[in-house]
mmCIF file of C-alpha atoms in Angstrom:
data_model
loop_
_atom_site.group_PDB
_atom_site.id
_atom_site.type_symbol
_atom_site.label_atom_id
_atom_site.label_comp_id
_atom_site.label_asym_id
_atom_site.label_seq_id
_atom_site.Cartn_x
_atom_site.Cartn_y
_atom_site.Cartn_z
ATOM 1 C CA UNK A 1 17.970 71.345 97.821
ATOM 2 C CA UNK A 2 14.852 72.931 99.185
ATOM 3 C CA UNK A 3 12.310 70.768 100.980
ATOM 4 C CA UNK A 4 14.357 67.588 101.235
ATOM 5 C CA UNK A 5 17.931 68.855 101.018
ATOM 6 C CA UNK A 6 18.504 67.071 97.721
ATOM 7 C CA UNK A 7 21.630 66.470 95.714
ATOM 8 C CA UNK A 8 23.203 69.197 93.582
ATOM 9 C CA UNK A 9 24.496 68.199 90.164
ATOM 10 C CA UNK A 10 28.264 68.239 89.900
ATOM 11 C CA UNK A 11 30.159 68.946 86.711
ATOM 12 C CA UNK A 12 30.444 65.305 85.675
ATOM 13 C CA UNK A 13 26.687 64.846 85.976
ATOM 14 C CA UNK A 14 26.133 68.019 83.972
ATOM 15 C CA UNK A 15 28.284 66.689 81.149
ATOM 16 C CA UNK A 16 26.528 63.333 81.326
ATOM 17 C CA UNK A 17 23.142 64.986 80.923
ATOM 18 C CA UNK A 18 24.320 66.814 77.804
ATOM 19 C CA UNK A 19 25.817 63.632 76.333
ATOM 20 C CA UNK A 20 22.390 62.015 76.487
ATOM 21 C CA UNK A 21 21.279 64.323 73.655
ATOM 22 C CA UNK A 22 23.337 62.457 71.023
ATOM 23 C CA UNK A 23 23.719 59.129 72.795
ATOM 24 C CA UNK A 24 22.170 56.922 70.114
ATOM 25 C CA UNK A 25 24.178 58.552 67.329
ATOM 26 C CA UNK A 26 27.435 58.220 69.286
ATOM 27 C CA UNK A 27 26.726 54.533 69.952
ATOM 28 C CA UNK A 28 26.159 53.856 66.238
ATOM 29 C CA UNK A 29 29.419 55.589 65.283
ATOM 30 C CA UNK A 30 31.409 53.727 67.939
ATOM 31 C CA UNK A 31 29.922 50.405 66.865
ATOM 32 C CA UNK A 32 31.020 51.094 63.277
ATOM 33 C CA UNK A 33 34.537 52.291 64.151
ATOM 34 C CA UNK A 34 35.332 49.944 67.036
ATOM 35 C CA UNK A 35 33.222 46.786 66.621
ATOM 36 C CA UNK A 36 35.492 44.567 68.763
ATOM 37 C CA UNK A 37 35.604 46.979 71.707
ATOM 38 C CA UNK A 38 31.866 47.495 71.567
ATOM 39 C CA UNK A 39 31.273 43.742 71.465
ATOM 40 C CA UNK A 40 33.390 43.391 74.599
ATOM 41 C CA UNK A 41 31.314 46.127 76.206
ATOM 42 C CA UNK A 42 28.121 44.284 75.297
ATOM 43 C CA UNK A 43 29.559 41.107 76.802
ATOM 44 C CA UNK A 44 30.335 42.956 80.036
ATOM 45 C CA UNK A 45 26.783 44.292 80.042
ATOM 46 C CA UNK A 46 25.393 40.795 79.581
ATOM 47 C CA UNK A 47 27.493 39.586 82.509
ATOM 48 C CA UNK A 48 26.157 42.412 84.678
ATOM 49 C CA UNK A 49 22.597 41.597 83.638
ATOM 50 C CA UNK A 50 23.175 37.991 84.705
ATOM 51 C CA UNK A 51 24.528 39.086 88.093
ATOM 52 C CA UNK A 52 21.480 41.296 88.627
ATOM 53 C CA UNK A 53 19.132 38.520 87.532
ATOM 54 C CA UNK A 54 20.543 36.082 90.080
ATOM 55 C CA UNK A 55 21.597 38.506 92.821
ATOM 56 C CA UNK A 56 18.750 37.632 95.180
ATOM 57 C CA UNK A 57 18.681 33.891 94.449
ATOM 58 C CA UNK A 58 19.518 33.101 98.060
ATOM 59 C CA UNK A 59 16.099 34.491 99.018
ATOM 60 C CA UNK A 60 14.296 32.038 96.750
ATOM 61 C CA UNK A 61 13.786 29.408 99.392
ATOM 62 C CA UNK A 62 10.522 27.843 100.519
ATOM 63 C CA UNK A 63 7.853 30.213 101.795
ATOM 64 C CA UNK A 64 7.795 28.726 105.324
ATOM 65 C CA UNK A 65 11.554 29.310 105.589
ATOM 66 C CA UNK A 66 11.173 32.962 104.534
ATOM 67 C CA UNK A 67 8.480 33.461 107.134
ATOM 68 C CA UNK A 68 10.466 31.728 109.869
ATOM 69 C CA UNK A 69 13.716 33.524 109.015
ATOM 70 C CA UNK A 70 12.181 36.942 108.308
ATOM 71 C CA UNK A 71 13.967 38.617 111.232
ATOM 72 C CA UNK A 72 17.316 37.388 109.871
ATOM 73 C CA UNK A 73 16.543 38.169 106.219
ATOM 74 C CA UNK A 74 15.784 41.854 106.811
ATOM 75 C CA UNK A 75 19.337 42.834 107.938
ATOM 76 C CA UNK A 76 20.702 40.603 105.159
ATOM 77 C CA UNK A 77 18.726 42.506 102.503
ATOM 78 C CA UNK A 78 19.723 45.871 104.005
ATOM 79 C CA UNK A 79 23.421 44.892 103.965
ATOM 80 C CA UNK A 80 23.292 43.551 100.397
ATOM 81 C CA UNK A 81 21.350 46.414 98.845
ATOM 82 C CA UNK A 82 24.390 48.691 98.246
ATOM 83 C CA UNK A 83 26.154 45.905 96.321
ATOM 84 C CA UNK A 84 23.022 45.389 94.222
ATOM 85 C CA UNK A 85 22.827 49.104 93.445
ATOM 86 C CA UNK A 86 26.471 49.235 92.343
ATOM 87 C CA UNK A 87 25.613 46.859 89.487
ATOM 88 C CA UNK A 88 23.002 49.152 87.988
ATOM 89 C CA UNK A 89 25.379 51.385 86.020
ATOM 90 C CA UNK A 90 26.328 48.416 83.825
ATOM 91 C CA UNK A 91 22.805 47.105 83.357
ATOM 92 C CA UNK A 92 21.183 47.061 79.915
ATOM 93 C CA UNK A 93 17.617 47.718 81.003
ATOM 94 C CA UNK A 94 15.799 49.580 83.750
ATOM 95 C CA UNK A 95 12.874 47.178 83.379
ATOM 96 C CA UNK A 96 15.166 44.239 84.204
ATOM 97 C CA UNK A 97 16.057 45.805 87.552
ATOM 98 C CA UNK A 98 12.387 46.508 88.295
ATOM 99 C CA UNK A 99 11.428 42.939 87.340
ATOM 100 C CA UNK A 100 14.091 41.371 89.552
ATOM 101 C CA UNK A 101 13.399 43.559 92.566
ATOM 102 C CA UNK A 102 9.617 43.259 92.341
ATOM 103 C CA UNK A 103 9.832 39.466 91.991
ATOM 104 C CA UNK A 104 11.728 39.273 95.295
ATOM 105 C CA UNK A 105 9.066 41.443 96.937
ATOM 106 C CA UNK A 106 6.349 39.229 95.468
ATOM 107 C CA UNK A 107 8.095 36.214 96.993
ATOM 108 C CA UNK A 108 8.101 37.923 100.396
ATOM 109 C CA UNK A 109 4.406 38.780 100.020
ATOM 110 C CA UNK A 110 3.485 35.214 99.028
ATOM 111 C CA UNK A 111 5.308 33.973 102.132
ATOM 112 C CA UNK A 112 3.457 36.435 104.359
ATOM 113 C CA UNK A 113 6.723 38.165 105.301
ATOM 114 C CA UNK A 114 5.093 41.573 105.719
ATOM 115 C CA UNK A 115 7.993 43.271 107.522
ATOM 116 C CA UNK A 116 10.458 42.156 104.838
ATOM 117 C CA UNK A 117 8.124 43.468 102.130
ATOM 118 C CA UNK A 118 7.828 46.877 103.814
ATOM 119 C CA UNK A 119 11.586 47.003 104.307
ATOM 120 C CA UNK A 120 12.219 46.414 100.594
ATOM 121 C CA UNK A 121 9.538 48.903 99.588
ATOM 122 C CA UNK A 122 11.067 51.628 101.751
ATOM 123 C CA UNK A 123 14.565 50.883 100.438
ATOM 124 C CA UNK A 124 13.286 51.066 96.858
ATOM 125 C CA UNK A 125 11.957 54.562 97.532
ATOM 126 C CA UNK A 126 15.151 55.659 99.305
ATOM 127 C CA UNK A 127 17.480 54.373 96.578
ATOM 128 C CA UNK A 128 15.463 54.922 93.387
ATOM 129 C CA UNK A 129 13.565 58.080 94.365
ATOM 130 C CA UNK A 130 15.424 59.642 97.293
ATOM 131 C CA UNK A 131 16.550 63.227 96.829
ATOM 132 C CA UNK A 132 20.069 62.439 98.089
ATOM 133 C CA UNK A 133 20.486 59.111 96.295
ATOM 134 C CA UNK A 134 23.103 58.887 93.538
ATOM 135 C CA UNK A 135 21.096 55.906 92.220
ATOM 136 C CA UNK A 136 17.884 57.895 91.752
ATOM 137 C CA UNK A 137 16.232 56.532 88.620
ATOM 138 C CA UNK A 138 12.603 57.174 87.676
ATOM 139 C CA UNK A 139 12.760 54.642 84.837
ATOM 140 C CA UNK A 140 13.360 51.889 87.399
ATOM 141 C CA UNK A 141 11.054 53.270 90.070
ATOM 142 C CA UNK A 142 8.033 53.747 87.772
ATOM 143 C CA UNK A 143 7.582 50.092 86.670
ATOM 144 C CA UNK A 144 8.454 48.982 90.202
ATOM 145 C CA UNK A 145 5.742 51.203 91.685
ATOM 146 C CA UNK A 146 3.224 49.953 89.128
ATOM 147 C CA UNK A 147 3.747 46.435 90.475
ATOM 148 C CA UNK A 148 3.753 47.501 94.126
ATOM 149 C CA UNK A 149 0.415 49.315 93.778
ATOM 150 C CA UNK A 150 -1.295 45.937 93.296
ATOM 151 C CA UNK A 151 0.054 44.513 96.568
ATOM 152 C CA UNK A 152 -2.346 43.640 99.369
ATOM 153 C CA UNK A 153 0.106 45.298 101.761
ATOM 154 C CA UNK A 154 -0.557 48.728 100.274
ATOM 155 C CA UNK A 155 -2.815 50.611 102.697
ATOM 156 C CA UNK A 156 -5.297 53.194 101.457
ATOM 157 C CA UNK A 157 -3.082 56.082 102.567
ATOM 158 C CA UNK A 158 -0.008 54.451 100.972
ATOM 159 C CA UNK A 159 -1.926 53.933 97.736
ATOM 160 C CA UNK A 160 -2.766 57.642 97.639
ATOM 161 C CA UNK A 161 0.824 58.737 98.317
ATOM 162 C CA UNK A 162 2.528 56.319 95.947
ATOM 163 C CA UNK A 163 -0.220 56.757 93.371
ATOM 164 C CA UNK A 164 0.538 60.483 93.310
ATOM 165 C CA UNK A 165 4.261 59.777 92.887
ATOM 166 C CA UNK A 166 3.513 57.453 89.976
ATOM 167 C CA UNK A 167 1.188 59.930 88.290
ATOM 168 C CA UNK A 168 3.665 62.790 88.550
ATOM 169 C CA UNK A 169 6.745 60.795 87.515
ATOM 170 C CA UNK A 170 5.005 59.815 84.296
ATOM 171 C CA UNK A 171 4.858 63.469 83.295
ATOM 172 C CA UNK A 172 7.664 64.767 81.056
ATOM 173 C CA UNK A 173 9.524 61.448 81.010
ATOM 174 C CA UNK A 174 12.720 60.921 79.049
ATOM 175 C CA UNK A 175 11.749 60.545 75.395
ATOM 176 C CA UNK A 176 8.483 62.488 75.788
ATOM 177 C CA UNK A 177 7.814 66.052 74.690
ATOM 178 C CA UNK A 178 8.005 68.409 77.663
ATOM 179 C CA UNK A 179 4.955 70.381 78.749
ATOM 180 C CA UNK A 180 4.841 73.868 77.275
ATOM 181 C CA UNK A 181 4.230 76.642 79.792
ATOM 182 C CA UNK A 182 3.801 80.424 79.733
ATOM 183 C CA UNK A 183 6.765 82.496 80.870
ATOM 184 C CA UNK A 184 7.549 86.131 81.508
ATOM 185 C CA UNK A 185 11.142 87.036 80.659
ATOM 186 C CA UNK A 186 12.520 89.302 83.394
ATOM 187 C CA UNK A 187 16.291 89.194 82.882
ATOM 188 C CA UNK A 188 18.501 87.982 80.067
ATOM 189 C CA UNK A 189 22.100 88.082 78.941
ATOM 190 C CA UNK A 190 22.739 89.877 75.669
ATOM 191 C CA UNK A 191 22.558 87.609 72.633
ATOM 192 C CA UNK A 192 22.142 88.590 69.007
ATOM 193 C CA UNK A 193 20.417 85.263 68.345
ATOM 194 C CA UNK A 194 17.827 85.883 71.071
ATOM 195 C CA UNK A 195 17.253 89.369 69.732
ATOM 196 C CA UNK A 196 16.626 87.876 66.307
ATOM 197 C CA UNK A 197 13.929 85.682 67.908
ATOM 198 C CA UNK A 198 12.368 88.777 69.448
ATOM 199 C CA UNK A 199 13.120 87.772 73.031
ATOM 200 C CA UNK A 200 12.986 90.866 75.208
ATOM 201 C CA UNK A 201 12.877 91.630 78.925
ATOM 202 C CA UNK A 202 9.297 91.817 80.202
ATOM 203 C CA UNK A 203 7.914 89.862 77.290
ATOM 204 C CA UNK A 204 5.518 86.934 77.723
ATOM 205 C CA UNK A 205 6.500 83.857 75.732
ATOM 206 C CA UNK A 206 6.008 80.116 75.634
ATOM 207 C CA UNK A 207 8.846 77.868 76.780
ATOM 208 C CA UNK A 208 8.830 76.284 73.324
ATOM 209 C CA UNK A 209 9.568 79.680 71.773
ATOM 210 C CA UNK A 210 12.840 80.153 73.650
ATOM 211 C CA UNK A 211 14.317 76.690 74.253
ATOM 212 C CA UNK A 212 15.659 76.083 70.719
ATOM 213 C CA UNK A 213 17.089 72.673 69.773
ATOM 214 C CA UNK A 214 19.040 72.147 73.000
ATOM 215 C CA UNK A 215 18.380 73.681 76.395
ATOM 216 C CA UNK A 216 19.070 73.349 80.091
ATOM 217 C CA UNK A 217 15.837 74.262 81.876
ATOM 218 C CA UNK A 218 16.361 74.793 85.583
ATOM 219 C CA UNK A 219 13.342 75.263 87.841
ATOM 220 C CA UNK A 220 14.369 77.228 90.911
ATOM 221 C CA UNK A 221 13.212 79.359 93.820
ATOM 222 C CA UNK A 222 15.175 82.583 94.502
ATOM 223 C CA UNK A 223 14.824 81.913 98.255
ATOM 224 C CA UNK A 224 16.543 78.508 97.890
ATOM 225 C CA UNK A 225 20.290 78.557 98.669
ATOM 226 C CA UNK A 226 20.872 75.242 96.894
ATOM 227 C CA UNK A 227 19.287 76.723 93.771
ATOM 228 C CA UNK A 228 21.638 79.699 93.833
ATOM 229 C CA UNK A 229 24.602 77.367 94.354
ATOM 230 C CA UNK A 230 23.558 75.331 91.315
ATOM 231 C CA UNK A 231 23.202 78.447 89.176
ATOM 232 C CA UNK A 232 26.723 79.496 90.161
ATOM 233 C CA UNK A 233 28.009 76.015 89.277
ATOM 234 C CA UNK A 234 26.463 76.278 85.822
ATOM 235 C CA UNK A 235 27.834 79.792 85.393
ATOM 236 C CA UNK A 236 31.395 78.527 85.897
ATOM 237 C CA UNK A 237 31.091 75.197 84.086
ATOM 238 C CA UNK A 238 33.579 75.135 81.194
ATOM 239 C CA UNK A 239 31.510 72.685 79.162
ATOM 240 C CA UNK A 240 28.434 74.907 79.353
ATOM 241 C CA UNK A 241 30.518 78.005 78.569
ATOM 242 C CA UNK A 242 31.912 76.274 75.469
ATOM 243 C CA UNK A 243 28.478 75.234 74.234
ATOM 244 C CA UNK A 244 27.104 78.704 74.867
ATOM 245 C CA UNK A 245 29.887 80.278 72.771
ATOM 246 C CA UNK A 246 28.816 78.041 69.888
ATOM 247 C CA UNK A 247 25.177 78.909 70.553
ATOM 248 C CA UNK A 248 24.600 75.159 70.923
ATOM 249 C CA UNK A 249 22.825 75.397 74.276
ATOM 250 C CA UNK A 250 20.174 77.644 75.800
ATOM 251 C CA UNK A 251 20.186 78.270 79.537
ATOM 252 C CA UNK A 252 16.662 78.924 80.794
ATOM 253 C CA UNK A 253 16.147 79.476 84.513
ATOM 254 C CA UNK A 254 12.501 79.465 85.582
ATOM 255 C CA UNK A 255 11.430 80.975 88.891
ATOM 256 C CA UNK A 256 8.536 78.806 90.117
ATOM 257 C CA UNK A 257 7.832 81.061 93.113
ATOM 258 C CA UNK A 258 7.478 84.488 91.465
ATOM 259 C CA UNK A 259 6.385 86.145 94.731
ATOM 260 C CA UNK A 260 9.780 85.377 96.285
ATOM 261 C CA UNK A 261 12.294 88.169 95.693
ATOM 262 C CA UNK A 262 15.964 87.857 94.814
ATOM 263 C CA UNK A 263 17.657 88.969 98.030
ATOM 264 C CA UNK A 264 21.275 88.774 99.108
ATOM 265 C CA UNK A 265 22.875 85.938 97.163
ATOM 266 C CA UNK A 266 19.810 85.807 94.939
ATOM 267 C CA UNK A 267 20.575 89.269 93.614
ATOM 268 C CA UNK A 268 24.106 88.184 92.809
ATOM 269 C CA UNK A 269 22.886 85.540 90.373
ATOM 270 C CA UNK A 270 21.131 88.284 88.400
ATOM 271 C CA UNK A 271 24.282 90.372 88.123
ATOM 272 C CA UNK A 272 26.462 89.991 85.056
ATOM 273 C CA UNK A 273 24.200 87.384 83.475
ATOM 274 C CA UNK A 274 26.174 85.241 80.982
ATOM 275 C CA UNK A 275 25.481 85.776 77.316
ATOM 276 C CA UNK A 276 22.291 84.165 76.136
ATOM 277 C CA UNK A 277 21.015 83.130 79.581
ATOM 278 C CA UNK A 278 17.305 83.692 80.179
ATOM 279 C CA UNK A 279 15.696 84.263 83.580
ATOM 280 C CA UNK A 280 11.935 83.809 83.428
ATOM 281 C CA UNK A 281 8.973 83.592 85.787
ATOM 282 C CA UNK A 282 6.243 80.985 85.782
ATOM 283 C CA UNK A 283 3.837 83.848 86.321
ATOM 284 C CA UNK A 284 0.739 81.630 86.001
ATOM 285 C CA UNK A 285 2.246 79.145 88.481
ATOM 286 C CA UNK A 286 1.599 76.287 86.070
ATOM 287 C CA UNK A 287 4.465 74.237 87.523
ATOM 288 C CA UNK A 288 3.474 74.385 91.192
ATOM 289 C CA UNK A 289 -0.273 75.068 91.119
ATOM 290 C CA UNK A 290 -1.231 73.065 88.028
ATOM 291 C CA UNK A 291 1.557 70.471 88.467
ATOM 292 C CA UNK A 292 2.767 70.809 84.878
ATOM 293 C CA UNK A 293 6.132 69.418 86.054
ATOM 294 C CA UNK A 294 7.012 67.125 88.932
ATOM 295 C CA UNK A 295 9.223 68.942 91.410
ATOM 296 C CA UNK A 296 9.704 66.651 94.430
ATOM 297 C CA UNK A 297 12.550 69.001 95.350
ATOM 298 C CA UNK A 298 14.320 71.939 93.780
ATOM 299 C CA UNK A 299 16.370 72.913 91.923
ATOM 300 C CA UNK A 300 15.135 70.520 89.263
ATOM 301 C CA UNK A 301 16.927 70.262 85.932
ATOM 302 C CA UNK A 302 15.460 69.206 82.598
ATOM 303 C CA UNK A 303 17.597 68.785 79.486
ATOM 304 C CA UNK A 304 15.502 69.391 76.384
ATOM 305 C CA UNK A 305 16.414 68.537 72.817
ATOM 306 C CA UNK A 306 14.826 69.353 69.494
ATOM 307 C CA UNK A 307 11.060 69.666 69.641
ATOM 308 C CA UNK A 308 11.292 69.995 73.442
ATOM 309 C CA UNK A 309 11.977 66.276 73.754
ATOM 310 C CA UNK A 310 13.147 65.376 77.271
ATOM 311 C CA UNK A 311 16.618 63.816 77.066
ATOM 312 C CA UNK A 312 17.452 64.045 80.754
ATOM 313 C CA UNK A 313 16.053 65.147 84.100
ATOM 314 C CA UNK A 314 17.656 65.370 87.518
#
């Protein structure tokens, strides 16, 4: 991905993002049809929660010991962090993870173990917010950052940087209504349904007017090779193709750098556009200039449901 060389969604992650749209309904149906299996799943989740809750218990020793053993504790924490992260997929609550991790950092701060605190802060950013991290999770990182901002170890420059992260991550969160922006449609695949809505090439429209009840919104830069690779992945994804045939999914690709031209491989993505796909420009530069959306790297994907509710972002 551009800027930080971030991670490109694979097909499994694409399907997962779409499944989030009806997750609550699916859970209710499964609980009704398979109560025993679901109860076992809940029990497994409770066990995982307990493991997370007590994972760092070995660090809860007296403050003088933490301070004296700080040089030994840092490599221990670094070595154990991957095992801690592997538990997260079975956890019931993002806030639980943030509570546990921040409590360990608070213990280090109370003991005056400054180097250990900085080590854990940097790992939290790498794992929960890093562009290449498979564990990236804003819903864990946000409450964690809120606690870290109050630390005496936060310098003025750190407070500015992390404060900006926190402010931007709170925009367009999962469950919120996405920001509406002005678009100019510049290429589109033929679709009778879009024609019925009056969507035409060259027309200026709001995002809310074209996204329907379910949409993949991909913010991209035509000069970004990773963006073009992601577009090609979506073009060939069987799940997306199937949903498009049923008109159950809109594909909206928004160029956030309208001055950049589609050259070479960029031109290819505009050839033989799949049915119903919309290529649009953020011609007012609301995303980049006005920071309507947080794009720490691109491409950035948002999955929008009915009423432009955010059901997933990656």
